[in-house]
Amino acid sequence: MDDQTRMLTGLTGLGGLSQPDVGDPDSVRKQQSLGQPQQDIGDILQQIMAITDESLDEAQARKHALNCHRMKPALFSVLCEIKEKTVLSIRGVQEEDPPDPQIMRLDNMLLAEGVSGPEKGGGSAAAAAAAAAAGGSPTDSSIEHSDYRAKLAQIRQIYHSELEKYEQACSEFTNHVMNLLREQSRTRPISPKEIERMVAIIHRKFSSIQMQLKQSTCEAVMILRSRFLDARRKRRNFNKQATEVLNEYFYSHLSNPYPSEEAKEELAKKCGITVSQVSNWFGNKRIRYKKNIGKFQEEANLYAVKTAVDAANVSAQASQANSPATPNSGDTYLGLHSLNGEGLNFTPSLQPQVDTLHRVTHLTGGYEALSSSGLFSPHRLDVSIHTRCSVVSFMFMFIHLADAFIQSSLQFITCRACCDLWGKPEHPEETHACMG
DNA sequence: CAGTATGATTCCAG
DNA sequence: CTGGAATCATACTG
């Protein structure tokens, strides 16, 4: 059997595999007789095995022979016709599918998180949001911020390198398949549209892999993000300086510890926290102070003295002009609860202040009287508040305090009915002495 | 490790 | 919307 004949047998045989030779009476007879199809398949298999046993050169030669076969153009055109009428017309309809909403969602998310798209966009914004939510001090948040950014950049890098690998593999594979199809198009009818379709199939396959990559990237970002957003609940104490500033304000406005928006902003700026954190702090402080005034007395005293010392220092500076300052803003002096003596019977919440004032009215301005409390001894001031306080400035401070106490006592007694610890005043604010 | 302190959140009332 | 009150969750401390 020469090559030509073998090939012809091969062609008809393979043709019979895909399409029964309906017109061939011999074939019909063969189909009818029992056991004949099995024999045909056996033949075909044998031929296939024979082909696979051939060397590459032999196969190339056979391919060439096939291409040059005289029946080839006719067979080719028939195949083309059949194909046109069936496969493409059916599948052509399904060609254009809408973009996968899942992919779109993932893409949007990756874009929003700054993983895909321009580098300096959403990532830092998301980090800033996370840091803002975390609400730490600027230093802390910047540390977290950079930490978040670093991790996001890492994810971004991995994502892009993987994506690149996938795209490279995809294009390599596509090229390979296209070359193969072009090669095959010499022996079987393959239209450009079919090649296109095949490319689309490959791209779909790869895009499903890409989707997995995007999905896992999104998951990684979500985990990272949740770790930073969880920091929202992850409480972090304010630094000492911030607490001091807040406490100073609180205790120097004890009769009305409700900072205005401007004051809140100012405090927030001073403390390096957000305005809402300032609000939280004051909310908590008011509640906790009110609930347990006794517990906060020491703290109140400390801050009151601190403020007084500051005032005294100012007075001392002003003393060169021989004019001790008169108390004005705030109600520092109302915070000196620990000077409690046996008091009058006012409401429990007012009792400490009133008791203090009661005692002050009995003070003769004696330095000893104050220093005997321990609280105002210059030594104590030096040690506990680390403030140098000269005798002169201390004297001014004392005068300052005594004056303030007397004024405050009058104010407080006047206002106590309407201002029972931050209750609503009955008088207009301008006549209300205790409104800080 | 238990108790306490404290920043944040939630719910509700005005 | 703001503030009070209760509560949660975590940090800090002895």
Short mmCIF file of C-alpha atoms (C1' of nucleotides) in Angstrom, two decimals:
data_model
loop_
_atom_site.label_atom_id
_atom_site.label_comp_id
_atom_site.label_asym_id
_atom_site.label_seq_id
_atom_site.Cartn_x
_atom_site.Cartn_y
_atom_site.Cartn_z
CA MET A 1 0.00 0.00 0.00
CA ASP A 2 1.57 3.28 -1.05
CA ASP A 3 1.25 6.53 0.84
CA GLN A 4 -1.57 7.87 -1.28
CA THR A 5 -3.75 4.84 -0.85
CA ARG A 6 -3.05 4.66 2.85
CA MET A 7 -4.04 8.23 3.23
CA LEU A 8 -7.23 7.81 1.32
CA THR A 9 -8.18 4.90 3.50
CA GLY A 10 -7.35 7.05 6.46
CA LEU A 11 -9.51 9.89 5.21
CA THR A 12 -12.54 7.79 4.51
CA GLY A 13 -12.05 5.90 7.70
CA LEU A 14 -11.86 9.03 9.81
CA GLY A 15 -14.74 10.51 7.90
CA GLY A 16 -16.78 7.48 8.79
CA LEU A 17 -16.00 8.05 12.41
CA SER A 18 -17.59 11.44 12.50
CA GLN A 19 -20.22 11.05 9.84
CA PRO A 20 -21.74 7.78 8.70
CA ASP A 21 -21.55 7.23 4.99
CA VAL A 22 -25.25 7.32 4.48
CA GLY A 23 -25.05 7.22 0.71
CA ASP A 24 -22.77 4.22 0.55
CA PRO A 25 -24.75 0.96 0.20
CA ASP A 26 -21.71 -1.00 1.30
CA SER A 27 -21.51 1.04 4.43
CA VAL A 28 -25.20 0.46 5.13
CA ARG A 29 -24.68 -3.22 4.69
CA LYS A 30 -21.73 -3.06 7.00
CA GLN A 31 -23.76 -1.27 9.65
CA GLN A 32 -26.49 -3.81 9.38
CA SER A 33 -24.27 -6.81 9.77
CA LEU A 34 -23.50 -7.50 13.42
CA GLY A 35 -19.96 -6.87 14.61
CA GLN A 36 -18.91 -4.82 11.58
CA PRO A 37 -18.74 -1.37 13.30
CA GLN A 38 -16.48 -2.77 15.97
CA GLN A 39 -14.19 -4.04 13.28
CA ASP A 40 -14.15 -0.58 11.63
CA ILE A 41 -13.27 1.09 14.91
CA GLY A 42 -10.57 -1.48 15.39
CA ASP A 43 -9.17 -0.60 11.99
CA ILE A 44 -9.28 3.09 12.77
CA LEU A 45 -7.55 2.61 16.08
CA GLN A 46 -4.93 0.54 14.41
CA GLN A 47 -4.34 3.29 11.89
CA ILE A 48 -4.13 5.91 14.62
CA MET A 49 -1.62 3.79 16.45
CA ALA A 50 0.33 3.40 13.25
CA ILE A 51 0.38 7.18 12.82
CA THR A 52 1.59 7.75 16.36
CA ASP A 53 4.33 5.24 15.78
CA GLU A 54 5.58 7.19 12.84
CA SER A 55 8.50 9.54 13.12
CA LEU A 56 8.05 13.29 12.81
CA ASP A 57 9.52 13.27 9.36
CA GLU A 58 7.13 10.56 8.25
CA ALA A 59 4.23 12.49 9.69
CA GLN A 60 5.32 15.67 7.96
CA ALA A 61 5.59 13.81 4.73
CA ARG A 62 2.12 12.38 5.14
CA LYS A 63 0.78 15.81 5.96
CA HIS A 64 2.32 17.19 2.85
CA ALA A 65 0.91 14.30 0.83
CA LEU A 66 -2.49 14.97 2.29
CA ASN A 67 -2.31 18.61 1.34
CA CYS A 68 -1.42 17.70 -2.16
CA HIS A 69 -4.10 15.07 -2.51
CA ARG A 70 -6.34 15.66 -5.51
CA MET A 71 -9.51 15.15 -3.52
CA LYS A 72 -8.45 17.62 -0.86
CA PRO A 73 -9.98 20.83 -2.28
CA ALA A 74 -13.33 19.10 -2.80
CA LEU A 75 -13.37 17.56 0.64
CA PHE A 76 -12.23 20.86 2.12
CA SER A 77 -15.07 22.81 0.54
CA VAL A 78 -17.60 20.23 1.70
CA LEU A 79 -16.27 20.47 5.21
CA CYS A 80 -16.41 24.25 5.03
CA GLU A 81 -20.02 24.13 3.92
CA ILE A 82 -21.04 21.75 6.67
CA LYS A 83 -19.24 23.78 9.27
CA GLU A 84 -20.75 27.03 8.15
CA LYS A 85 -24.22 25.57 8.36
CA THR A 86 -23.82 24.06 11.78
CA VAL A 87 -21.17 24.89 14.31
CA LEU A 88 -20.54 28.56 13.76
CA SER A 89 -24.13 29.48 13.17
CA ILE A 90 -25.06 27.89 16.47
CA ARG A 91 -22.16 29.12 18.50
CA GLY A 92 -21.90 32.49 16.87
CA VAL A 93 -24.94 33.58 18.80
CA GLN A 94 -23.30 33.05 22.16
CA GLU A 95 -20.25 35.07 21.20
CA GLU A 96 -20.85 38.26 23.04
CA ASP A 97 -21.40 37.78 26.72
CA PRO A 98 -21.66 40.74 29.08
CA PRO A 99 -18.76 41.45 31.44
CA ASP A 100 -18.89 39.29 34.52
CA PRO A 101 -20.42 41.31 37.37
CA GLN A 102 -18.26 39.44 39.84
CA ILE A 103 -15.10 40.54 38.02
CA MET A 104 -16.43 44.06 37.80
CA ARG A 105 -17.06 44.08 41.53
CA LEU A 106 -13.59 42.78 42.27
CA ASP A 107 -12.05 45.26 39.86
CA ASN A 108 -13.90 48.13 41.47
CA MET A 109 -12.83 47.05 44.88
CA LEU A 110 -9.21 46.64 43.91
CA LEU A 111 -9.33 50.05 42.31
CA ALA A 112 -10.92 51.61 45.37
CA GLU A 113 -8.38 50.01 47.67
CA GLY A 114 -5.55 51.23 45.51
CA VAL A 115 -4.33 47.76 44.57
CA SER A 116 -5.04 48.24 40.92
CA GLY A 117 -5.01 51.58 39.14
CA PRO A 118 -2.71 54.51 39.89
CA GLU A 119 -0.39 53.87 42.82
CA LYS A 120 -0.88 56.90 45.03
CA GLY A 121 -4.67 56.99 44.78
CA GLY A 122 -7.11 55.00 46.88
CA GLY A 123 -4.55 53.15 48.93
CA SER A 124 -3.40 56.09 50.93
CA ALA A 125 -6.94 57.37 51.14
CA ALA A 126 -8.08 54.06 52.56
CA ALA A 127 -5.14 54.07 54.92
CA ALA A 128 -5.96 57.58 55.99
CA ALA A 129 -9.54 56.53 56.60
CA ALA A 130 -8.39 53.57 58.60
CA ALA A 131 -5.98 55.68 60.56
CA ALA A 132 -8.62 58.31 61.18
CA ALA A 133 -10.99 55.60 62.35
CA ALA A 134 -8.28 54.25 64.59
CA GLY A 135 -8.08 57.72 66.05
CA GLY A 136 -4.70 57.54 67.61
CA SER A 137 -2.31 60.38 68.12
CA PRO A 138 -0.76 61.71 64.93
CA THR A 139 2.44 59.82 65.58
CA ASP A 140 0.61 56.57 66.18
CA SER A 141 -1.65 56.99 63.22
CA SER A 142 1.25 57.83 60.98
CA ILE A 143 3.01 54.70 62.13
CA GLU A 144 -0.13 52.68 61.46
CA HIS A 145 -0.60 54.57 58.25
CA SER A 146 2.84 53.66 56.96
CA ASP A 147 2.40 50.12 58.20
CA TYR A 148 -0.85 49.83 56.32
CA ARG A 149 0.68 51.38 53.24
CA ALA A 150 3.63 49.04 53.34
CA LYS A 151 1.41 45.99 53.58
CA LEU A 152 -0.89 47.27 50.88
CA ALA A 153 2.10 47.92 48.64
CA GLN A 154 3.22 44.37 49.26
CA ILE A 155 -0.16 43.02 48.24
CA ARG A 156 -0.17 45.33 45.26
CA GLN A 157 3.23 44.11 44.17
CA ILE A 158 2.30 40.45 44.48
CA TYR A 159 -0.94 41.09 42.65
CA HIS A 160 0.76 42.84 39.77
CA SER A 161 3.52 40.29 39.40
CA GLU A 162 1.00 37.46 39.43
CA LEU A 163 -1.20 39.29 36.99
CA GLU A 164 1.72 39.85 34.72
CA LYS A 165 2.61 36.17 34.87
CA TYR A 166 -0.96 35.20 34.03
CA GLU A 167 -1.10 37.65 31.17
CA GLN A 168 2.18 36.43 29.81
CA ALA A 169 1.10 32.82 30.06
CA CYS A 170 -2.20 33.71 28.47
CA SER A 171 -0.63 35.47 25.51
CA GLU A 172 1.94 32.71 25.07
CA PHE A 173 -0.75 30.09 25.09
CA THR A 174 -2.95 32.15 22.78
CA ASN A 175 -0.13 32.57 20.32
CA HIS A 176 0.61 28.91 20.44
CA VAL A 177 -3.00 27.97 19.84
CA MET A 178 -3.33 30.50 17.05
CA ASN A 179 -0.26 29.17 15.32
CA LEU A 180 -1.59 25.68 15.70
CA LEU A 181 -4.94 26.67 14.30
CA ARG A 182 -3.34 28.50 11.40
CA GLU A 183 -1.32 25.43 10.72
CA GLN A 184 -4.37 23.25 10.96
CA SER A 185 -6.35 25.59 8.74
CA ARG A 186 -4.40 24.16 5.84
CA THR A 187 -5.94 20.76 6.38
CA ARG A 188 -9.31 21.63 7.86
CA PRO A 189 -11.57 24.62 7.53
CA ILE A 190 -10.84 27.14 10.27
CA SER A 191 -12.25 30.58 9.79
CA PRO A 192 -10.73 33.68 11.44
CA LYS A 193 -13.91 33.91 13.41
CA GLU A 194 -13.29 30.48 14.81
CA ILE A 195 -9.78 31.47 15.77
CA GLU A 196 -11.22 34.52 17.45
CA ARG A 197 -13.65 32.36 19.31
CA MET A 198 -10.89 30.05 20.42
CA VAL A 199 -8.90 33.04 21.65
CA ALA A 200 -11.94 34.24 23.51
CA ILE A 201 -12.30 30.83 25.13
CA ILE A 202 -8.68 30.90 26.21
CA HIS A 203 -9.11 34.40 27.56
CA ARG A 204 -12.19 33.32 29.45
CA LYS A 205 -10.27 30.47 31.00
CA PHE A 206 -7.47 32.78 31.98
CA SER A 207 -9.84 35.41 33.22
CA SER A 208 -11.37 32.86 35.54
CA ILE A 209 -7.88 32.26 36.90
CA GLN A 210 -7.46 36.01 37.11
CA MET A 211 -10.69 36.23 38.99
CA GLN A 212 -9.32 33.82 41.55
CA LEU A 213 -6.25 35.98 41.85
CA LYS A 214 -8.39 39.09 42.24
CA GLN A 215 -10.57 37.36 44.75
CA SER A 216 -7.68 36.28 46.91
CA THR A 217 -6.15 39.76 46.61
CA CYS A 218 -9.42 41.27 47.72
CA GLU A 219 -9.51 38.88 50.64
CA ALA A 220 -5.99 39.87 51.61
CA VAL A 221 -6.92 43.55 51.43
CA MET A 222 -10.05 42.94 53.45
CA ILE A 223 -8.07 41.17 56.13
CA LEU A 224 -5.54 43.98 56.18
CA ARG A 225 -8.26 46.57 56.26
CA SER A 226 -10.24 44.85 58.95
CA ARG A 227 -7.15 44.74 61.06
CA PHE A 228 -6.87 48.49 60.77
CA LEU A 229 -10.54 49.17 61.09
CA ASP A 230 -10.70 46.92 64.10
CA ALA A 231 -8.25 49.34 65.58
CA ARG A 232 -11.33 51.54 65.83
CA ARG A 233 -12.36 49.51 68.79
CA LYS A 234 -8.81 48.90 69.77
CA ARG A 235 -8.57 51.52 72.46
CA ARG A 236 -5.43 53.49 72.75
CA ASN A 237 -4.81 55.83 75.64
CA PHE A 238 -4.16 59.43 74.78
CA ASN A 239 -0.71 60.61 75.61
CA LYS A 240 -0.03 62.29 78.93
CA GLN A 241 0.17 65.74 77.49
CA ALA A 242 -3.19 65.38 75.77
CA THR A 243 -4.87 64.15 78.94
CA GLU A 244 -3.32 67.01 80.84
CA VAL A 245 -4.63 69.59 78.39
CA LEU A 246 -8.11 68.08 78.51
CA ASN A 247 -8.10 67.84 82.28
CA GLU A 248 -6.90 71.39 82.61
CA TYR A 249 -9.76 72.58 80.51
CA PHE A 250 -12.23 70.38 82.31
CA TYR A 251 -11.25 71.44 85.80
CA SER A 252 -10.90 75.06 84.92
CA HIS A 253 -14.41 75.00 83.50
CA LEU A 254 -15.82 72.71 86.12
CA SER A 255 -19.07 74.57 86.52
CA ASN A 256 -19.77 74.25 82.82
CA PRO A 257 -17.51 71.66 81.26
CA TYR A 258 -19.07 71.91 77.83
CA PRO A 259 -16.49 73.20 75.42
CA SER A 260 -17.81 75.03 72.40
CA GLU A 261 -17.09 73.75 68.92
CA GLU A 262 -14.22 76.20 68.67
CA ALA A 263 -12.86 75.14 72.03
CA LYS A 264 -13.14 71.51 71.02
CA GLU A 265 -11.26 72.20 67.83
CA GLU A 266 -8.62 74.08 69.77
CA LEU A 267 -8.29 71.24 72.26
CA ALA A 268 -8.22 68.67 69.49
CA LYS A 269 -5.41 70.57 67.83
CA LYS A 270 -3.51 70.90 71.07
CA CYS A 271 -3.90 67.23 71.91
CA GLY A 272 -3.42 65.86 68.45
CA ILE A 273 -6.75 64.07 68.49
CA THR A 274 -9.99 64.50 66.61
CA VAL A 275 -12.85 66.74 67.66
CA SER A 276 -15.08 63.73 68.18
CA GLN A 277 -12.46 62.25 70.47
CA VAL A 278 -12.53 65.46 72.44
CA SER A 279 -16.32 65.16 72.62
CA ASN A 280 -16.02 61.54 73.72
CA TRP A 281 -13.49 62.49 76.32
CA PHE A 282 -15.67 65.24 77.78
CA GLY A 283 -18.72 63.01 77.67
CA ASN A 284 -16.93 60.30 79.56
CA LYS A 285 -15.31 62.74 81.93
CA ARG A 286 -18.54 64.49 82.84
CA ILE A 287 -20.31 61.24 83.49
CA ARG A 288 -17.51 59.76 85.50
CA TYR A 289 -16.86 62.90 87.43
CA LYS A 290 -20.49 63.29 88.29
CA LYS A 291 -20.78 59.68 89.33
CA ASN A 292 -17.88 59.83 91.69
CA ILE A 293 -16.81 63.33 92.56
CA GLY A 294 -14.89 62.11 95.57
CA LYS A 295 -12.64 60.02 93.44
CA PHE A 296 -11.76 62.96 91.24
CA GLN A 297 -11.13 65.44 94.04
CA GLU A 298 -7.45 64.89 94.17
CA GLU A 299 -7.16 65.27 90.46
CA ALA A 300 -9.33 68.35 90.57
CA ASN A 301 -7.12 69.86 93.23
CA LEU A 302 -4.03 69.08 91.32
CA TYR A 303 -5.25 70.79 88.19
CA ALA A 304 -6.73 73.67 90.13
CA VAL A 305 -3.44 74.28 91.86
CA LYS A 306 -1.61 73.89 88.63
CA THR A 307 -3.77 76.50 87.01
CA ALA A 308 -3.47 78.69 90.08
CA VAL A 309 0.28 78.41 90.00
CA ASP A 310 0.28 79.33 86.37
CA ALA A 311 -1.86 82.32 87.23
CA ALA A 312 0.40 83.16 90.12
CA ASN A 313 3.41 83.04 87.88
CA VAL A 314 1.67 85.43 85.59
CA SER A 315 0.89 87.59 88.59
CA ALA A 316 4.46 87.44 89.75
CA GLN A 317 5.53 88.63 86.39
CA ALA A 318 2.99 91.36 86.55
CA SER A 319 4.04 92.20 90.10
CA GLN A 320 6.69 94.44 88.81
CA ALA A 321 3.84 96.68 87.86
CA ASN A 322 2.47 96.06 91.36
CA SER A 323 -0.89 94.88 90.23
CA PRO A 324 -1.89 91.36 91.24
CA ALA A 325 -4.29 89.91 88.77
CA THR A 326 -7.90 89.42 89.66
CA PRO A 327 -9.48 86.09 88.87
CA ASN A 328 -11.56 86.11 85.81
CA SER A 329 -12.13 83.22 83.51
CA GLY A 330 -12.95 79.67 84.41
CA ASP A 331 -13.64 78.38 87.86
CA THR A 332 -10.40 76.87 88.89
CA TYR A 333 -11.10 77.67 92.44
CA LEU A 334 -14.20 75.68 92.60
CA GLY A 335 -12.11 72.68 92.00
CA LEU A 336 -10.32 72.91 95.33
CA HIS A 337 -12.61 70.41 96.94
CA SER A 338 -10.10 68.79 99.16
CA LEU A 339 -10.03 71.78 101.40
CA ASN A 340 -13.31 70.43 102.66
CA GLY A 341 -14.22 71.33 106.14
CA GLU A 342 -17.44 70.75 107.92
CA GLY A 343 -19.83 72.21 105.43
CA LEU A 344 -23.27 73.61 105.17
CA ASN A 345 -26.00 71.38 103.99
CA PHE A 346 -26.25 72.00 100.31
CA THR A 347 -26.99 69.43 97.71
CA PRO A 348 -24.44 66.62 97.79
CA SER A 349 -22.97 67.61 94.51
CA LEU A 350 -22.43 71.15 95.63
CA GLN A 351 -21.29 70.31 99.09
CA PRO A 352 -17.58 70.12 98.36
CA GLN A 353 -17.46 73.48 96.72
CA VAL A 354 -19.58 75.10 99.34
CA ASP A 355 -17.59 73.54 102.12
CA THR A 356 -14.44 74.80 100.57
CA LEU A 357 -15.83 78.24 100.27
CA HIS A 358 -17.08 78.09 103.81
CA ARG A 359 -13.60 77.39 104.98
CA VAL A 360 -12.08 80.06 102.90
CA THR A 361 -14.32 82.65 104.46
CA HIS A 362 -12.72 81.73 107.78
CA LEU A 363 -9.26 82.06 106.52
CA THR A 364 -7.51 85.15 107.66
CA GLY A 365 -5.18 85.12 104.79
CA GLY A 366 -2.82 83.17 106.99
CA TYR A 367 -0.23 81.40 105.04
CA GLU A 368 -0.18 78.70 107.70
CA ALA A 369 -3.83 77.94 107.30
CA LEU A 370 -3.34 76.99 103.73
CA SER A 371 -0.02 75.38 104.13
CA SER A 372 -1.36 73.26 106.95
CA SER A 373 -3.53 71.53 104.40
CA GLY A 374 -0.33 70.43 102.81
CA LEU A 375 -1.74 71.19 99.46
CA PHE A 376 -0.48 74.68 99.18
CA SER A 377 2.85 74.45 100.91
CA PRO A 378 5.53 75.82 98.65
CA HIS A 379 7.39 72.62 99.15
CA ARG A 380 4.47 70.59 97.95
CA LEU A 381 4.09 72.83 95.00
CA ASP A 382 7.70 72.45 94.19
CA VAL A 383 7.68 68.74 94.49
CA SER A 384 4.36 67.76 93.09
CA ILE A 385 3.92 70.29 90.38
CA HIS A 386 7.53 70.94 89.64
CA THR A 387 6.98 74.61 89.62
CA ARG A 388 9.28 77.08 91.16
CA CYS A 389 7.26 79.36 93.27
CA SER A 390 8.92 82.23 94.98
CA VAL A 391 7.53 83.55 98.24
CA VAL A 392 6.39 86.65 96.46
CA SER A 393 4.60 84.81 93.76
CA PHE A 394 3.14 82.49 96.33
CA MET A 395 1.77 85.41 98.26
CA PHE A 396 0.22 86.73 95.10
CA MET A 397 -1.16 83.35 94.38
CA PHE A 398 -2.68 83.20 97.80
CA ILE A 399 -4.24 86.60 97.51
CA HIS A 400 -5.44 85.57 94.14
CA LEU A 401 -6.96 82.39 95.54
CA ALA A 402 -8.60 84.03 98.52
CA ASP A 403 -10.09 86.69 96.34
CA ALA A 404 -11.31 84.13 93.93
CA PHE A 405 -12.81 81.99 96.63
CA ILE A 406 -14.79 84.80 98.05
CA GLN A 407 -16.06 85.82 94.67
CA SER A 408 -16.77 82.27 93.70
CA SER A 409 -18.59 81.56 96.92
CA LEU A 410 -20.93 84.41 96.29
CA GLN A 411 -21.41 83.37 92.71
CA PHE A 412 -21.86 79.78 93.53
CA ILE A 413 -24.35 80.29 96.28
CA THR A 414 -26.29 82.57 93.98
CA CYS A 415 -26.26 80.10 91.20
CA ARG A 416 -26.56 76.85 93.03
CA ALA A 417 -30.30 76.61 92.64
CA CYS A 418 -30.08 76.74 88.90
CA CYS A 419 -26.79 75.13 88.36
CA ASP A 420 -26.86 71.99 90.38
CA LEU A 421 -23.81 70.52 88.79
CA TRP A 422 -24.31 71.39 85.15
CA GLY A 423 -28.04 71.59 85.32
CA LYS A 424 -29.78 74.13 83.14
CA PRO A 425 -29.43 77.66 84.44
CA GLU A 426 -32.57 79.55 85.18
CA HIS A 427 -31.06 82.91 84.45
CA PRO A 428 -29.85 84.26 81.17
CA GLU A 429 -26.30 83.25 80.57
CA GLU A 430 -24.84 86.75 80.80
CA THR A 431 -25.98 87.11 84.39
CA HIS A 432 -25.02 83.60 85.24
CA ALA A 433 -21.77 83.78 87.11
CA CYS A 434 -20.94 80.12 87.09
CA MET A 435 -21.06 79.63 83.37
CA GLY A 436 -17.49 79.14 82.42
"C1'" DC B 1 -4.49 37.39 86.18
"C1'" DA B 2 -8.08 40.08 88.34
"C1'" DG B 3 -9.38 44.66 89.02
"C1'" DT B 4 -9.39 49.22 87.36
"C1'" DA B 5 -9.00 52.93 83.97
"C1'" DT B 6 -10.38 54.71 79.85
"C1'" DG B 7 -11.61 55.50 74.92
"C1'" DA B 8 -15.33 54.17 71.92
"C1'" DT B 9 -19.93 52.80 70.79
"C1'" DT B 10 -24.80 52.48 71.22
"C1'" DC B 11 -29.24 53.81 72.61
"C1'" DC B 12 -32.29 57.12 74.06
"C1'" DA B 13 -34.31 61.66 75.19
"C1'" DG B 14 -34.80 66.41 74.41
"C1'" DC C 1 -27.67 66.93 66.62
"C1'" DT C 2 -25.98 66.87 71.29
"C1'" DG C 3 -25.44 64.99 75.64
"C1'" DG C 4 -26.45 61.40 79.30
"C1'" DA C 5 -26.15 56.83 80.52
"C1'" DA C 6 -24.96 52.19 79.94
"C1'" DT C 7 -21.96 49.16 78.02
"C1'" DC C 8 -18.13 47.21 75.45
"C1'" DA C 9 -13.43 46.29 74.68
"C1'" DT C 10 -8.91 47.03 75.48
"C1'" DA C 11 -4.90 48.97 78.10
"C1'" DC C 12 -2.79 49.35 82.32
"C1'" DT C 13 -1.44 48.05 86.98
"C1'" DG C 14 -0.43 45.71 91.23
#
